[in-house]
Amino acid sequence: MHDTETIWKPEYSVGVAEIDAQHRYLFELWHLLDSIKGQKQNRNSCRQAMLSLLDYIDLHFTTEEPYYREHPRFTDHQQVHREFVRRVREFEQDLENDRLDIQAMTDFLRTWLIDHIVNTDIRYFKDMEKIRAGGQS
Ligand SMILES: [Fe+2]
């Protein structure tokens, strides 16, 4: 996939404007990291971008999770988020230890972000609509 295609698309909508806006911003932070990738000497910019990403991910999950706290598989989703944060922190640690493969990281982040929104977030938000409407999940 070409980098310019790594953008938020209408088909990624979970149906909640606040969450869609945050997902859009995650893609923007991804582009920031991706643009730093070419600048080999720029470890400090890379660290700053990764710390911004980690901060924003924390804010994002804190905003998103209450939307489906009543979901029967809420903890599974929360676990996936925790594992993702652990992985991103690991990348940050790799940077500190001078062994970060930025390309591998941006590839991972892009794949995770798109796959997670499409296959997990959207499903949970849809399930919650059904649950709130009194139907089965
Ligand atoms: Fe999620």
PDB file of N, CA and C in Angstrom, residues 21-126:
ATOM      1  N   ALA A  21     -13.132  11.391  14.608  1.00  0.00           N
ATOM      2  CA  ALA A  21     -12.167  12.496  14.613  1.00  0.00           C
ATOM      3  C   ALA A  21     -10.851  12.043  15.247  1.00  0.00           C
ATOM      4  N   GLN A  22     -10.947  11.259  16.305  1.00  0.00           N
ATOM      5  CA  GLN A  22      -9.718  10.770  16.956  1.00  0.00           C
ATOM      6  C   GLN A  22      -8.985   9.776  16.053  1.00  0.00           C
ATOM      7  N   HIS A  23      -9.737   8.933  15.372  1.00  0.00           N
ATOM      8  CA  HIS A  23      -9.094   8.001  14.441  1.00  0.00           C
ATOM      9  C   HIS A  23      -8.384   8.767  13.324  1.00  0.00           C
ATOM     10  N   ARG A  24      -9.040   9.810  12.833  1.00  0.00           N
ATOM     11  CA  ARG A  24      -8.404  10.659  11.806  1.00  0.00           C
ATOM     12  C   ARG A  24      -7.078  11.202  12.321  1.00  0.00           C
ATOM     13  N   TYR A  25      -7.106  11.664  13.567  1.00  0.00           N
ATOM     14  CA  TYR A  25      -5.883  12.254  14.131  1.00  0.00           C
ATOM     15  C   TYR A  25      -4.785  11.204  14.298  1.00  0.00           C
ATOM     16  N   LEU A  26      -5.171   9.964  14.596  1.00  0.00           N
ATOM     17  CA  LEU A  26      -4.176   8.890  14.689  1.00  0.00           C
ATOM     18  C   LEU A  26      -3.484   8.680  13.337  1.00  0.00           C
ATOM     19  N   PHE A  27      -4.256   8.793  12.264  1.00  0.00           N
ATOM     20  CA  PHE A  27      -3.651   8.690  10.933  1.00  0.00           C
ATOM     21  C   PHE A  27      -2.688   9.856  10.694  1.00  0.00           C
ATOM     22  N   GLU A  28      -3.044  11.043  11.167  1.00  0.00           N
ATOM     23  CA  GLU A  28      -2.152  12.194  11.017  1.00  0.00           C
ATOM     24  C   GLU A  28      -0.845  11.981  11.769  1.00  0.00           C
ATOM     25  N   LEU A  29      -0.955  11.431  12.984  1.00  0.00           N
ATOM     26  CA  LEU A  29       0.264  11.158  13.751  1.00  0.00           C
ATOM     27  C   LEU A  29       1.108  10.097  13.057  1.00  0.00           C
ATOM     28  N   TRP A  30       0.439   9.164  12.414  1.00  0.00           N
ATOM     29  CA  TRP A  30       1.156   8.138  11.650  1.00  0.00           C
ATOM     30  C   TRP A  30       1.960   8.808  10.532  1.00  0.00           C
ATOM     31  N   HIS A  31       1.337   9.767   9.837  1.00  0.00           N
ATOM     32  CA  HIS A  31       2.028  10.468   8.744  1.00  0.00           C
ATOM     33  C   HIS A  31       3.227  11.262   9.245  1.00  0.00           C
ATOM     34  N   LEU A  32       3.081  11.804  10.442  1.00  0.00           N
ATOM     35  CA  LEU A  32       4.198  12.536  11.034  1.00  0.00           C
ATOM     36  C   LEU A  32       5.390  11.588  11.236  1.00  0.00           C
ATOM     37  N   LEU A  33       5.115  10.431  11.811  1.00  0.00           N
ATOM     38  CA  LEU A  33       6.173   9.437  12.005  1.00  0.00           C
ATOM     39  C   LEU A  33       6.754   8.986  10.673  1.00  0.00           C
ATOM     40  N   ASP A  34       5.874   8.769   9.715  1.00  0.00           N
ATOM     41  CA  ASP A  34       6.304   8.297   8.410  1.00  0.00           C
ATOM     42  C   ASP A  34       7.203   9.327   7.727  1.00  0.00           C
ATOM     43  N   SER A  35       6.910  10.622   7.951  1.00  0.00           N
ATOM     44  CA  SER A  35       7.716  11.660   7.307  1.00  0.00           C
ATOM     45  C   SER A  35       9.092  11.791   7.964  1.00  0.00           C
ATOM     46  N   ILE A  36       9.176  11.398   9.222  1.00  0.00           N
ATOM     47  CA  ILE A  36      10.449  11.463   9.939  1.00  0.00           C
ATOM     48  C   ILE A  36      11.370  10.309   9.530  1.00  0.00           C
ATOM     49  N   LYS A  37      10.726   9.231   9.085  1.00  0.00           N
ATOM     50  CA  LYS A  37      11.422   8.000   8.712  1.00  0.00           C
ATOM     51  C   LYS A  37      12.639   8.227   7.815  1.00  0.00           C
ATOM     52  N   GLY A  38      12.476   9.146   6.831  1.00  0.00           N
ATOM     53  CA  GLY A  38      13.555   9.401   5.882  1.00  0.00           C
ATOM     54  C   GLY A  38      14.750  10.138   6.483  1.00  0.00           C
ATOM     55  N   GLN A  39      14.496  10.836   7.600  1.00  0.00           N
ATOM     56  CA  GLN A  39      15.555  11.644   8.205  1.00  0.00           C
ATOM     57  C   GLN A  39      16.352  10.803   9.195  1.00  0.00           C
ATOM     58  N   LYS A  40      17.338  10.129   8.695  1.00  0.00           N
ATOM     59  CA  LYS A  40      18.085   9.133   9.471  1.00  0.00           C
ATOM     60  C   LYS A  40      18.615   9.638  10.815  1.00  0.00           C
ATOM     61  N   GLN A  41      19.084  10.891  10.825  1.00  0.00           N
ATOM     62  CA  GLN A  41      19.734  11.395  12.038  1.00  0.00           C
ATOM     63  C   GLN A  41      18.754  11.923  13.083  1.00  0.00           C
ATOM     64  N   ASN A  42      17.469  11.905  12.705  1.00  0.00           N
ATOM     65  CA  ASN A  42      16.538  12.635  13.538  1.00  0.00           C
ATOM     66  C   ASN A  42      15.877  11.831  14.655  1.00  0.00           C
ATOM     67  N   ARG A  43      16.695  11.314  15.539  1.00  0.00           N
ATOM     68  CA  ARG A  43      16.177  10.465  16.596  1.00  0.00           C
ATOM     69  C   ARG A  43      15.280  11.234  17.559  1.00  0.00           C
ATOM     70  N   ASN A  44      15.646  12.499  17.804  1.00  0.00           N
ATOM     71  CA  ASN A  44      14.852  13.277  18.744  1.00  0.00           C
ATOM     72  C   ASN A  44      13.444  13.574  18.214  1.00  0.00           C
ATOM     73  N   SER A  45      13.355  13.901  16.928  1.00  0.00           N
ATOM     74  CA  SER A  45      12.034  14.132  16.331  1.00  0.00           C
ATOM     75  C   SER A  45      11.211  12.861  16.384  1.00  0.00           C
ATOM     76  N   CYS A  46      11.894  11.752  16.128  1.00  0.00           N
ATOM     77  CA  CYS A  46      11.204  10.469  16.136  1.00  0.00           C
ATOM     78  C   CYS A  46      10.696  10.172  17.547  1.00  0.00           C
ATOM     79  N   ARG A  47      11.521  10.417  18.548  1.00  0.00           N
ATOM     80  CA  ARG A  47      11.113  10.180  19.936  1.00  0.00           C
ATOM     81  C   ARG A  47       9.902  11.052  20.283  1.00  0.00           C
ATOM     82  N   GLN A  48       9.977  12.341  19.901  1.00  0.00           N
ATOM     83  CA  GLN A  48       8.865  13.250  20.182  1.00  0.00           C
ATOM     84  C   GLN A  48       7.574  12.767  19.515  1.00  0.00           C
ATOM     85  N   ALA A  49       7.686  12.337  18.265  1.00  0.00           N
ATOM     86  CA  ALA A  49       6.500  11.868  17.532  1.00  0.00           C
ATOM     87  C   ALA A  49       5.933  10.608  18.176  1.00  0.00           C
ATOM     88  N   MET A  50       6.808   9.726  18.643  1.00  0.00           N
ATOM     89  CA  MET A  50       6.343   8.496  19.282  1.00  0.00           C
ATOM     90  C   MET A  50       5.699   8.781  20.636  1.00  0.00           C
ATOM     91  N   LEU A  51       6.263   9.732  21.372  1.00  0.00           N
ATOM     92  CA  LEU A  51       5.677  10.084  22.670  1.00  0.00           C
ATOM     93  C   LEU A  51       4.322  10.760  22.471  1.00  0.00           C
ATOM     94  N   SER A  52       4.225  11.590  21.413  1.00  0.00           N
ATOM     95  CA  SER A  52       2.928  12.205  21.093  1.00  0.00           C
ATOM     96  C   SER A  52       1.915  11.128  20.742  1.00  0.00           C
ATOM     97  N   LEU A  53       2.363  10.158  19.978  1.00  0.00           N
ATOM     98  CA  LEU A  53       1.475   9.062  19.583  1.00  0.00           C
ATOM     99  C   LEU A  53       1.017   8.286  20.824  1.00  0.00           C
ATOM    100  N   LEU A  54       1.953   7.951  21.690  1.00  0.00           N
ATOM    101  CA  LEU A  54       1.601   7.203  22.915  1.00  0.00           C
ATOM    102  C   LEU A  54       0.613   7.981  23.780  1.00  0.00           C
ATOM    103  N   ASP A  55       0.847   9.277  23.917  1.00  0.00           N
ATOM    104  CA  ASP A  55      -0.068  10.135  24.693  1.00  0.00           C
ATOM    105  C   ASP A  55      -1.462  10.122  24.077  1.00  0.00           C
ATOM    106  N   TYR A  56      -1.471  10.263  22.763  1.00  0.00           N
ATOM    107  CA  TYR A  56      -2.762  10.360  22.093  1.00  0.00           C
ATOM    108  C   TYR A  56      -3.503   9.025  22.109  1.00  0.00           C
ATOM    109  N   ILE A  57      -2.759   7.936  21.977  1.00  0.00           N
ATOM    110  CA  ILE A  57      -3.367   6.603  22.049  1.00  0.00           C
ATOM    111  C   ILE A  57      -4.034   6.423  23.419  1.00  0.00           C
ATOM    112  N   ASP A  58      -3.358   6.871  24.447  1.00  0.00           N
ATOM    113  CA  ASP A  58      -3.892   6.764  25.807  1.00  0.00           C
ATOM    114  C   ASP A  58      -5.211   7.552  25.915  1.00  0.00           C
ATOM    115  N   LEU A  59      -5.176   8.789  25.425  1.00  0.00           N
ATOM    116  CA  LEU A  59      -6.379   9.620  25.427  1.00  0.00           C
ATOM    117  C   LEU A  59      -7.495   8.965  24.607  1.00  0.00           C
ATOM    118  N   HIS A  60      -7.105   8.446  23.456  1.00  0.00           N
ATOM    119  CA  HIS A  60      -8.078   7.840  22.554  1.00  0.00           C
ATOM    120  C   HIS A  60      -8.767   6.623  23.178  1.00  0.00           C
ATOM    121  N   PHE A  61      -7.983   5.707  23.744  1.00  0.00           N
ATOM    122  CA  PHE A  61      -8.590   4.511  24.332  1.00  0.00           C
ATOM    123  C   PHE A  61      -9.453   4.874  25.542  1.00  0.00           C
ATOM    124  N   THR A  62      -9.024   5.890  26.278  1.00  0.00           N
ATOM    125  CA  THR A  62      -9.808   6.352  27.430  1.00  0.00           C
ATOM    126  C   THR A  62     -11.149   6.925  26.968  1.00  0.00           C
ATOM    127  N   THR A  63     -11.160   7.541  25.791  1.00  0.00           N
ATOM    128  CA  THR A  63     -12.399   8.097  25.234  1.00  0.00           C
ATOM    129  C   THR A  63     -13.263   6.988  24.640  1.00  0.00           C
ATOM    130  N   GLU A  64     -12.598   6.064  23.937  1.00  0.00           N
ATOM    131  CA  GLU A  64     -13.340   5.056  23.180  1.00  0.00           C
ATOM    132  C   GLU A  64     -13.962   3.958  24.051  1.00  0.00           C
ATOM    133  N   GLU A  65     -13.211   3.467  25.006  1.00  0.00           N
ATOM    134  CA  GLU A  65     -13.653   2.283  25.758  1.00  0.00           C
ATOM    135  C   GLU A  65     -15.013   2.447  26.465  1.00  0.00           C
ATOM    136  N   PRO A  66     -15.322   3.612  27.044  1.00  0.00           N
ATOM    137  CA  PRO A  66     -16.632   3.736  27.706  1.00  0.00           C
ATOM    138  C   PRO A  66     -17.818   3.519  26.759  1.00  0.00           C
ATOM    139  N   TYR A  67     -17.599   3.722  25.454  1.00  0.00           N
ATOM    140  CA  TYR A  67     -18.691   3.539  24.498  1.00  0.00           C
ATOM    141  C   TYR A  67     -19.191   2.094  24.449  1.00  0.00           C
ATOM    142  N   TYR A  68     -18.315   1.145  24.767  1.00  0.00           N
ATOM    143  CA  TYR A  68     -18.760  -0.268  24.695  1.00  0.00           C
ATOM    144  C   TYR A  68     -18.436  -1.044  25.979  1.00  0.00           C
ATOM    145  N   ARG A  69     -18.420  -0.298  27.090  1.00  0.00           N
ATOM    146  CA  ARG A  69     -18.132  -0.953  28.366  1.00  0.00           C
ATOM    147  C   ARG A  69     -19.184  -2.027  28.701  1.00  0.00           C
ATOM    148  N   GLU A  70     -20.391  -1.852  28.172  1.00  0.00           N
ATOM    149  CA  GLU A  70     -21.467  -2.823  28.445  1.00  0.00           C
ATOM    150  C   GLU A  70     -21.422  -4.023  27.487  1.00  0.00           C
ATOM    151  N   HIS A  71     -20.484  -3.999  26.573  1.00  0.00           N
ATOM    152  CA  HIS A  71     -20.388  -5.100  25.601  1.00  0.00           C
ATOM    153  C   HIS A  71     -19.941  -6.374  26.325  1.00  0.00           C
ATOM    154  N   PRO A  72     -20.559  -7.533  26.002  1.00  0.00           N
ATOM    155  CA  PRO A  72     -20.183  -8.779  26.702  1.00  0.00           C
ATOM    156  C   PRO A  72     -18.701  -9.143  26.543  1.00  0.00           C
ATOM    157  N   ARG A  73     -18.081  -8.646  25.473  1.00  0.00           N
ATOM    158  CA  ARG A  73     -16.655  -8.959  25.287  1.00  0.00           C
ATOM    159  C   ARG A  73     -15.784  -7.705  25.430  1.00  0.00           C
ATOM    160  N   PHE A  74     -16.219  -6.843  26.307  1.00  0.00           N
ATOM    161  CA  PHE A  74     -15.480  -5.593  26.544  1.00  0.00           C
ATOM    162  C   PHE A  74     -14.010  -5.840  26.912  1.00  0.00           C
ATOM    163  N   THR A  75     -13.780  -6.765  27.835  1.00  0.00           N
ATOM    164  CA  THR A  75     -12.399  -6.963  28.304  1.00  0.00           C
ATOM    165  C   THR A  75     -11.473  -7.488  27.192  1.00  0.00           C
ATOM    166  N   ASP A  76     -12.044  -8.234  26.237  1.00  0.00           N
ATOM    167  CA  ASP A  76     -11.218  -8.696  25.106  1.00  0.00           C
ATOM    168  C   ASP A  76     -10.683  -7.494  24.330  1.00  0.00           C
ATOM    169  N   HIS A  77     -11.572  -6.539  24.090  1.00  0.00           N
ATOM    170  CA  HIS A  77     -11.191  -5.347  23.325  1.00  0.00           C
ATOM    171  C   HIS A  77     -10.149  -4.530  24.112  1.00  0.00           C
ATOM    172  N   GLN A  78     -10.412  -4.393  25.399  1.00  0.00           N
ATOM    173  CA  GLN A  78      -9.488  -3.650  26.252  1.00  0.00           C
ATOM    174  C   GLN A  78      -8.100  -4.319  26.261  1.00  0.00           C
ATOM    175  N   GLN A  79      -8.113  -5.635  26.248  1.00  0.00           N
ATOM    176  CA  GLN A  79      -6.864  -6.400  26.231  1.00  0.00           C
ATOM    177  C   GLN A  79      -6.074  -6.136  24.944  1.00  0.00           C
ATOM    178  N   VAL A  80      -6.791  -6.067  23.830  1.00  0.00           N
ATOM    179  CA  VAL A  80      -6.157  -5.784  22.531  1.00  0.00           C
ATOM    180  C   VAL A  80      -5.510  -4.391  22.574  1.00  0.00           C
ATOM    181  N   HIS A  81      -6.208  -3.432  23.186  1.00  0.00           N
ATOM    182  CA  HIS A  81      -5.654  -2.084  23.326  1.00  0.00           C
ATOM    183  C   HIS A  81      -4.383  -2.106  24.176  1.00  0.00           C
ATOM    184  N   ARG A  82      -4.452  -2.831  25.285  1.00  0.00           N
ATOM    185  CA  ARG A  82      -3.282  -2.882  26.184  1.00  0.00           C
ATOM    186  C   ARG A  82      -2.076  -3.497  25.499  1.00  0.00           C
ATOM    187  N   GLU A  83      -2.335  -4.544  24.723  1.00  0.00           N
ATOM    188  CA  GLU A  83      -1.254  -5.217  24.005  1.00  0.00           C
ATOM    189  C   GLU A  83      -0.641  -4.263  22.970  1.00  0.00           C
ATOM    190  N   PHE A  84      -1.484  -3.470  22.333  1.00  0.00           N
ATOM    191  CA  PHE A  84      -1.007  -2.498  21.347  1.00  0.00           C
ATOM    192  C   PHE A  84      -0.110  -1.452  22.021  1.00  0.00           C
ATOM    193  N   VAL A  85      -0.556  -0.931  23.155  1.00  0.00           N
ATOM    194  CA  VAL A  85       0.234   0.071  23.886  1.00  0.00           C
ATOM    195  C   VAL A  85       1.580  -0.540  24.289  1.00  0.00           C
ATOM    196  N   ARG A  86       1.539  -1.791  24.750  1.00  0.00           N
ATOM    197  CA  ARG A  86       2.773  -2.467  25.144  1.00  0.00           C
ATOM    198  C   ARG A  86       3.740  -2.532  23.945  1.00  0.00           C
ATOM    199  N   ARG A  87       3.207  -2.853  22.771  1.00  0.00           N
ATOM    200  CA  ARG A  87       4.020  -2.979  21.560  1.00  0.00           C
ATOM    201  C   ARG A  87       4.625  -1.618  21.162  1.00  0.00           C
ATOM    202  N   VAL A  88       3.816  -0.560  21.239  1.00  0.00           N
ATOM    203  CA  VAL A  88       4.322   0.769  20.851  1.00  0.00           C
ATOM    204  C   VAL A  88       5.397   1.222  21.844  1.00  0.00           C
ATOM    205  N   ARG A  89       5.192   0.915  23.128  1.00  0.00           N
ATOM    206  CA  ARG A  89       6.216   1.255  24.125  1.00  0.00           C
ATOM    207  C   ARG A  89       7.508   0.502  23.859  1.00  0.00           C
ATOM    208  N   GLU A  90       7.361  -0.724  23.352  1.00  0.00           N
ATOM    209  CA  GLU A  90       8.521  -1.537  23.011  1.00  0.00           C
ATOM    210  C   GLU A  90       9.308  -0.876  21.872  1.00  0.00           C
ATOM    211  N   PHE A  91       8.586  -0.357  20.887  1.00  0.00           N
ATOM    212  CA  PHE A  91       9.238   0.366  19.783  1.00  0.00           C
ATOM    213  C   PHE A  91       9.998   1.573  20.343  1.00  0.00           C
ATOM    214  N   GLU A  92       9.357   2.242  21.290  1.00  0.00           N
ATOM    215  CA  GLU A  92       9.981   3.438  21.868  1.00  0.00           C
ATOM    216  C   GLU A  92      11.273   3.034  22.598  1.00  0.00           C
ATOM    217  N   GLN A  93      11.206   1.905  23.274  1.00  0.00           N
ATOM    218  CA  GLN A  93      12.381   1.378  23.967  1.00  0.00           C
ATOM    219  C   GLN A  93      13.486   1.019  22.969  1.00  0.00           C
ATOM    220  N   ASP A  94      13.073   0.439  21.846  1.00  0.00           N
ATOM    221  CA  ASP A  94      14.031   0.103  20.789  1.00  0.00           C
ATOM    222  C   ASP A  94      14.744   1.359  20.284  1.00  0.00           C
ATOM    223  N   LEU A  95      13.987   2.448  20.187  1.00  0.00           N
ATOM    224  CA  LEU A  95      14.578   3.712  19.742  1.00  0.00           C
ATOM    225  C   LEU A  95      15.647   4.158  20.741  1.00  0.00           C
ATOM    226  N   GLU A  96      15.306   4.089  22.028  1.00  0.00           N
ATOM    227  CA  GLU A  96      16.264   4.480  23.074  1.00  0.00           C
ATOM    228  C   GLU A  96      17.532   3.637  22.973  1.00  0.00           C
ATOM    229  N   ASN A  97      17.354   2.378  22.614  1.00  0.00           N
ATOM    230  CA  ASN A  97      18.495   1.459  22.532  1.00  0.00           C
ATOM    231  C   ASN A  97      19.124   1.411  21.142  1.00  0.00           C
ATOM    232  N   ASP A  98      18.715   2.380  20.303  1.00  0.00           N
ATOM    233  CA  ASP A  98      19.306   2.492  18.965  1.00  0.00           C
ATOM    234  C   ASP A  98      19.121   1.280  18.078  1.00  0.00           C
ATOM    235  N   ARG A  99      18.027   0.598  18.245  1.00  0.00           N
ATOM    236  CA  ARG A  99      17.813  -0.567  17.381  1.00  0.00           C
ATOM    237  C   ARG A  99      16.407  -0.557  16.782  1.00  0.00           C
ATOM    238  N   LEU A 100      15.835   0.660  16.653  1.00  0.00           N
ATOM    239  CA  LEU A 100      14.478   0.743  16.098  1.00  0.00           C
ATOM    240  C   LEU A 100      14.511   0.693  14.574  1.00  0.00           C
ATOM    241  N   ASP A 101      13.698  -0.200  14.032  1.00  0.00           N
ATOM    242  CA  ASP A 101      13.489  -0.248  12.589  1.00  0.00           C
ATOM    243  C   ASP A 101      12.208   0.565  12.325  1.00  0.00           C
ATOM    244  N   ILE A 102      12.387   1.839  11.937  1.00  0.00           N
ATOM    245  CA  ILE A 102      11.221   2.730  11.804  1.00  0.00           C
ATOM    246  C   ILE A 102      10.259   2.223  10.742  1.00  0.00           C
ATOM    247  N   GLN A 103      10.811   1.669   9.667  1.00  0.00           N
ATOM    248  CA  GLN A 103       9.935   1.139   8.609  1.00  0.00           C
ATOM    249  C   GLN A 103       9.057   0.016   9.157  1.00  0.00           C
ATOM    250  N   ALA A 104       9.661  -0.877   9.929  1.00  0.00           N
ATOM    251  CA  ALA A 104       8.885  -1.984  10.514  1.00  0.00           C
ATOM    252  C   ALA A 104       7.813  -1.436  11.439  1.00  0.00           C
ATOM    253  N   MET A 105       8.174  -0.369  12.169  1.00  0.00           N
ATOM    254  CA  MET A 105       7.209   0.217  13.095  1.00  0.00           C
ATOM    255  C   MET A 105       6.044   0.875  12.344  1.00  0.00           C
ATOM    256  N   THR A 106       6.349   1.696  11.333  1.00  0.00           N
ATOM    257  CA  THR A 106       5.252   2.372  10.615  1.00  0.00           C
ATOM    258  C   THR A 106       4.392   1.344   9.873  1.00  0.00           C
ATOM    259  N   ASP A 107       5.007   0.279   9.369  1.00  0.00           N
ATOM    260  CA  ASP A 107       4.223  -0.789   8.728  1.00  0.00           C
ATOM    261  C   ASP A 107       3.268  -1.418   9.740  1.00  0.00           C
ATOM    262  N   PHE A 108       3.825  -1.729  10.913  1.00  0.00           N
ATOM    263  CA  PHE A 108       3.002  -2.330  11.968  1.00  0.00           C
ATOM    264  C   PHE A 108       1.858  -1.404  12.360  1.00  0.00           C
ATOM    265  N   LEU A 109       2.166  -0.121  12.574  1.00  0.00           N
ATOM    266  CA  LEU A 109       1.148   0.835  13.020  1.00  0.00           C
ATOM    267  C   LEU A 109       0.033   0.998  11.989  1.00  0.00           C
ATOM    268  N   ARG A 110       0.413   1.094  10.722  1.00  0.00           N
ATOM    269  CA  ARG A 110      -0.585   1.251   9.663  1.00  0.00           C
ATOM    270  C   ARG A 110      -1.503   0.029   9.601  1.00  0.00           C
ATOM    271  N   THR A 111      -0.891  -1.147   9.577  1.00  0.00           N
ATOM    272  CA  THR A 111      -1.674  -2.382   9.494  1.00  0.00           C
ATOM    273  C   THR A 111      -2.582  -2.529  10.707  1.00  0.00           C
ATOM    274  N   TRP A 112      -2.020  -2.255  11.889  1.00  0.00           N
ATOM    275  CA  TRP A 112      -2.805  -2.411  13.113  1.00  0.00           C
ATOM    276  C   TRP A 112      -3.982  -1.448  13.124  1.00  0.00           C
ATOM    277  N   LEU A 113      -3.704  -0.197  12.826  1.00  0.00           N
ATOM    278  CA  LEU A 113      -4.725   0.849  12.885  1.00  0.00           C
ATOM    279  C   LEU A 113      -5.916   0.516  11.980  1.00  0.00           C
ATOM    280  N   ILE A 114      -5.626   0.237  10.718  1.00  0.00           N
ATOM    281  CA  ILE A 114      -6.691  -0.046   9.763  1.00  0.00           C
ATOM    282  C   ILE A 114      -7.432  -1.327  10.141  1.00  0.00           C
ATOM    283  N   ASP A 115      -6.661  -2.382  10.416  1.00  0.00           N
ATOM    284  CA  ASP A 115      -7.273  -3.663  10.755  1.00  0.00           C
ATOM    285  C   ASP A 115      -8.125  -3.559  12.026  1.00  0.00           C
ATOM    286  N   HIS A 116      -7.615  -2.834  13.008  1.00  0.00           N
ATOM    287  CA  HIS A 116      -8.339  -2.722  14.281  1.00  0.00           C
ATOM    288  C   HIS A 116      -9.647  -1.942  14.117  1.00  0.00           C
ATOM    289  N   ILE A 117      -9.595  -0.844  13.381  1.00  0.00           N
ATOM    290  CA  ILE A 117     -10.809  -0.046  13.183  1.00  0.00           C
ATOM    291  C   ILE A 117     -11.851  -0.862  12.411  1.00  0.00           C
ATOM    292  N   VAL A 118     -11.409  -1.460  11.306  1.00  0.00           N
ATOM    293  CA  VAL A 118     -12.341  -2.169  10.430  1.00  0.00           C
ATOM    294  C   VAL A 118     -12.901  -3.434  11.073  1.00  0.00           C
ATOM    295  N   ASN A 119     -12.038  -4.207  11.721  1.00  0.00           N
ATOM    296  CA  ASN A 119     -12.481  -5.513  12.222  1.00  0.00           C
ATOM    297  C   ASN A 119     -12.914  -5.547  13.682  1.00  0.00           C
ATOM    298  N   THR A 120     -12.500  -4.573  14.460  1.00  0.00           N
ATOM    299  CA  THR A 120     -12.869  -4.607  15.876  1.00  0.00           C
ATOM    300  C   THR A 120     -13.740  -3.416  16.266  1.00  0.00           C
ATOM    301  N   ASP A 121     -13.237  -2.201  16.078  1.00  0.00           N
ATOM    302  CA  ASP A 121     -14.006  -1.025  16.516  1.00  0.00           C
ATOM    303  C   ASP A 121     -15.402  -0.983  15.886  1.00  0.00           C
ATOM    304  N   ILE A 122     -15.445  -1.080  14.571  1.00  0.00           N
ATOM    305  CA  ILE A 122     -16.731  -0.980  13.877  1.00  0.00           C
ATOM    306  C   ILE A 122     -17.704  -2.046  14.386  1.00  0.00           C
ATOM    307  N   ARG A 123     -17.195  -3.260  14.589  1.00  0.00           N
ATOM    308  CA  ARG A 123     -18.046  -4.348  15.073  1.00  0.00           C
ATOM    309  C   ARG A 123     -18.594  -4.035  16.467  1.00  0.00           C
ATOM    310  N   TYR A 124     -17.730  -3.550  17.343  1.00  0.00           N
ATOM    311  CA  TYR A 124     -18.185  -3.245  18.708  1.00  0.00           C
ATOM    312  C   TYR A 124     -19.212  -2.115  18.723  1.00  0.00           C
ATOM    313  N   PHE A 125     -18.973  -1.101  17.915  1.00  0.00           N
ATOM    314  CA  PHE A 125     -19.931   0.018  17.885  1.00  0.00           C
ATOM    315  C   PHE A 125     -21.278  -0.441  17.317  1.00  0.00           C
ATOM    316  N   LYS A 126     -21.232  -1.309  16.319  1.00  0.00           N
ATOM    317  CA  LYS A 126     -22.486  -1.849  15.752  1.00  0.00           C
ATOM    318  C   LYS A 126     -23.201  -2.700  16.783  1.00  0.00           C
TER     319      LYS A 126
END
